[in-house]
């Protein structure tokens, strides 16, 4: 106990946060969640078929008939934690003393045992396993059972004292030795934060100086500083995404949501929670493909392009203090998923909120969304099941686990068909496993090559936006991805533009423009685009069928290299043939269109068409005149290159997207007939249509008249919420156009600059293993790998 006090004093010093100091005095038990309204709701739901409460009662009382299966702890005690949750809910709903005693049985197992009931091999060091992962099961749920059953005869003074002893040992050890105790948006942190929050509340006023010190740490430091920063605008949680990806996000976000609600109930104001929870739901809905999968955004082992929806994500919005409208929408999304599951307490608490399921008003929502904290951008042509859907990633290094060095990565779906996919296998530290571009660096360690690295600070979007007509445009500046520790990047320019143009009924073309400079012919630009279909090469193009769609990938122009269609069987980056940087494995079999463009200055333009199976593929052409290239397709033109006096001839009756041109923020655009097309001039001042922001998107009609294609509306703040659900429109930066005599028409802009910036340095410590997922990732050895932790 003295150790705990000393450790916390060293950490906290003389700092006393305002929130912790002004929190209300601890009240009687129960203090965590079990108020009169929750209990009344559960009593009403106990016999309701399909309810989480009915499911929990079935799990708890099924213990007597399960032939001893409940005697096994499961991984790190999670199975006992599941039984403990179920019995707590059952007791609260029915007042059955047998349920309470079953709960105390598992409470005792979690504080005393390790693998089997009664083995007495647990105790003070039980939470130390797997760099502290076990505290997620042991600490979280024993705190709740201690609180709810505090005055039950079976929760004896001796058992309460022994529980406090365990907590003191576990929390002291974790703060000093546990993994990522002060790193929000990591799954270890979420488990630890939930544990210490619930423990601090449950024992407050009952554990002496050690308990007081733990409360101060939780209120003033973990919530008052760490989580407040993470949830603030620009923080890692801004926009509702999870940096480690959504194999790890669902349980973590429900733990954050519940812990924040518990602190609020104690009178501690937790800033930013409602805005975060509302954004969490908005991100989840936008990240869902028309086929129903959720974009993973990080490590996963599932052998499909996307993840199935997870009930914990919606339970987080319902359990936490989200705005009423978002809770109603979350209840509607949650209703399609099974009740209970591995964490029946959260499902039951979610249902107790009594939110009336109301379908989210998708038809009135913007069709694009940016999660600022992670640089994940989502856009779609509509909310119907046949829509075109696009997701991209571009952000400086985020100090979390399970993320990949893949700035510029994107995926594309046509309705239920994922035509361009990210098949990155679990534990990849390479860029080549995704669709992101990469340049060979001269100063990264050999085993990192040719991938992007982990120390960037300025990588980000110059823009990420959608227009009123549905055109999507992003520019990712990733030159800083080759920063190595304290050394500046040795790649002076690296940039990817993606323009997605929906056309026809449910078809689209993505124009991908890659430009980079390395200064060395041997340091080339590596490009690949991956699809689950089998590519049939046709010269500089290849076509594949994916479900009810077909996808064509073609190299329109490149400064060098020969593209090729290749099969990539399912595999793993743990195989000896790969280093950390050259792994090109896939977690499921894909075909890829691969091109390596030699340096010193590299350019390439690709077109990716997604159309119906058996439909005629569109005519796509790239025409270069001087320093300008015009890519023409079905009723659109994408214009690349050009300086401050940009002019080109483009098609009539089409939407035009000018990605370069004058560096000024506002330009004027004019057009006049020239042959079958229109000569378009983009300049500063003079007569014409004024357009602000980048890129310049406008329509040119049959008479060569110009009409602005304005930015699509952003997500409006929710009425009654303290903030809106996150940005829904665009990031707009500036990046200049320019020319390069050596590469006319595909020249890199003269003054490219990044948009989002400001992340911490790259992760450096080896990560801890868990057995929840069976991936193995070693930090040692010639390949320079890091171990990767699991859920």
Short mmCIF file of N, CA and C in Angstrom, two decimals, residues 463 472-475 495 497-499 511 513 515 605 629 637-642 646 656-662 694-698 734-738 745 747 749:
data_model
loop_
_atom_site.label_atom_id
_atom_site.label_comp_id
_atom_site.label_asym_id
_atom_site.label_seq_id
_atom_site.Cartn_x
_atom_site.Cartn_y
_atom_site.Cartn_z
N UNK A 463 -5.92 18.53 -49.50
CA UNK A 463 -7.37 18.63 -49.54
C UNK A 463 -7.99 17.24 -49.55
N UNK A 472 -15.18 13.29 -55.97
CA UNK A 472 -14.34 13.20 -54.78
C UNK A 472 -12.91 13.53 -55.19
N UNK A 473 -12.23 14.36 -54.41
CA UNK A 473 -10.85 14.72 -54.73
C UNK A 473 -10.02 14.76 -53.45
N UNK A 474 -8.91 14.08 -53.46
CA UNK A 474 -7.99 14.12 -52.33
C UNK A 474 -6.57 14.35 -52.85
N UNK A 475 -5.78 15.02 -52.06
CA UNK A 475 -4.34 15.14 -52.32
C UNK A 475 -3.62 14.80 -51.03
N UNK A 495 3.66 12.90 -53.66
CA UNK A 495 2.28 13.38 -53.60
C UNK A 495 1.39 12.46 -54.42
N UNK A 497 -2.63 12.39 -55.87
CA UNK A 497 -3.97 12.92 -56.06
C UNK A 497 -4.88 11.78 -56.50
N UNK A 498 -6.07 11.71 -55.93
CA UNK A 498 -7.09 10.77 -56.39
C UNK A 498 -8.35 11.57 -56.66
N UNK A 499 -8.89 11.41 -57.87
CA UNK A 499 -10.15 12.04 -58.24
C UNK A 499 -11.12 10.93 -58.64
N UNK A 511 -9.24 8.55 -61.10
CA UNK A 511 -7.98 8.95 -61.72
C UNK A 511 -6.96 9.14 -60.60
N UNK A 513 -3.15 10.12 -59.63
CA UNK A 513 -2.01 10.88 -60.14
C UNK A 513 -0.89 10.81 -59.11
N UNK A 515 3.13 11.61 -58.19
CA UNK A 515 4.31 12.40 -58.54
C UNK A 515 5.29 12.39 -57.36
N UNK A 605 0.07 8.34 -64.16
CA UNK A 605 -1.38 8.53 -64.03
C UNK A 605 -2.05 7.21 -64.36
N UNK A 629 -1.57 17.97 -68.92
CA UNK A 629 -2.18 16.72 -69.37
C UNK A 629 -3.66 16.76 -69.02
N UNK A 637 -13.30 15.60 -67.21
CA UNK A 637 -11.90 15.82 -67.55
C UNK A 637 -11.14 16.15 -66.28
N UNK A 638 -9.99 15.53 -66.11
CA UNK A 638 -9.11 15.85 -64.99
C UNK A 638 -7.85 16.47 -65.59
N UNK A 639 -7.51 17.66 -65.10
CA UNK A 639 -6.44 18.46 -65.69
C UNK A 639 -5.27 18.50 -64.72
N UNK A 640 -4.09 18.10 -65.23
CA UNK A 640 -2.89 17.97 -64.40
C UNK A 640 -1.81 18.88 -64.97
N UNK A 641 -1.09 19.58 -64.08
CA UNK A 641 0.01 20.42 -64.51
C UNK A 641 -0.45 21.83 -64.81
N UNK A 642 0.45 22.62 -65.39
CA UNK A 642 0.13 24.00 -65.71
C UNK A 642 0.54 24.95 -64.61
N UNK A 646 -2.71 29.05 -66.82
CA UNK A 646 -3.10 27.72 -67.28
C UNK A 646 -4.19 27.82 -68.34
N UNK A 656 -15.13 19.36 -65.07
CA UNK A 656 -13.67 19.49 -65.14
C UNK A 656 -13.12 19.58 -63.72
N UNK A 657 -12.01 18.90 -63.48
CA UNK A 657 -11.32 18.96 -62.19
C UNK A 657 -9.88 19.38 -62.48
N UNK A 658 -9.51 20.57 -62.04
CA UNK A 658 -8.17 21.11 -62.26
C UNK A 658 -7.40 20.97 -60.95
N UNK A 659 -6.43 20.07 -60.91
CA UNK A 659 -5.74 19.80 -59.65
C UNK A 659 -4.53 20.70 -59.43
N UNK A 660 -4.04 21.35 -60.48
CA UNK A 660 -2.86 22.20 -60.35
C UNK A 660 -3.22 23.62 -60.77
N UNK A 661 -2.41 24.25 -61.63
CA UNK A 661 -2.69 25.61 -62.07
C UNK A 661 -2.19 26.66 -61.11
N UNK A 662 -2.78 27.85 -61.14
CA UNK A 662 -2.29 28.97 -60.32
C UNK A 662 -2.25 28.61 -58.83
N UNK A 694 -9.11 24.59 -53.48
CA UNK A 694 -8.48 23.61 -54.34
C UNK A 694 -9.11 22.25 -54.13
N UNK A 695 -9.16 21.41 -55.15
CA UNK A 695 -8.91 21.72 -56.56
C UNK A 695 -10.06 22.54 -57.12
N UNK A 696 -9.93 22.97 -58.37
CA UNK A 696 -10.99 23.73 -59.01
C UNK A 696 -11.90 22.76 -59.76
N UNK A 697 -13.15 22.72 -59.37
CA UNK A 697 -14.11 21.78 -59.96
C UNK A 697 -15.28 22.59 -60.51
N UNK A 698 -15.58 22.39 -61.79
CA UNK A 698 -16.64 23.16 -62.43
C UNK A 698 -17.16 22.39 -63.63
N UNK A 734 -3.56 24.36 -49.75
CA UNK A 734 -3.10 24.91 -51.01
C UNK A 734 -1.90 24.16 -51.49
N UNK A 735 -1.81 23.92 -52.76
CA UNK A 735 -0.63 23.33 -53.35
C UNK A 735 -0.51 23.88 -54.74
N UNK A 736 0.65 24.39 -55.03
CA UNK A 736 0.79 25.11 -56.27
C UNK A 736 0.98 24.23 -57.47
N UNK A 737 0.68 24.77 -58.63
CA UNK A 737 0.95 24.06 -59.87
C UNK A 737 2.30 24.47 -60.40
N UNK A 738 2.76 23.75 -61.39
CA UNK A 738 4.05 24.10 -61.95
C UNK A 738 4.38 23.26 -63.13
N UNK A 745 3.57 18.07 -68.65
CA UNK A 745 2.21 17.61 -68.43
C UNK A 745 2.02 16.84 -67.15
N UNK A 747 4.25 17.36 -64.40
CA UNK A 747 5.24 17.93 -63.51
C UNK A 747 4.69 18.10 -62.11
N UNK A 749 3.86 19.98 -58.69
CA UNK A 749 3.63 21.39 -58.38
C UNK A 749 4.87 22.04 -57.79
#
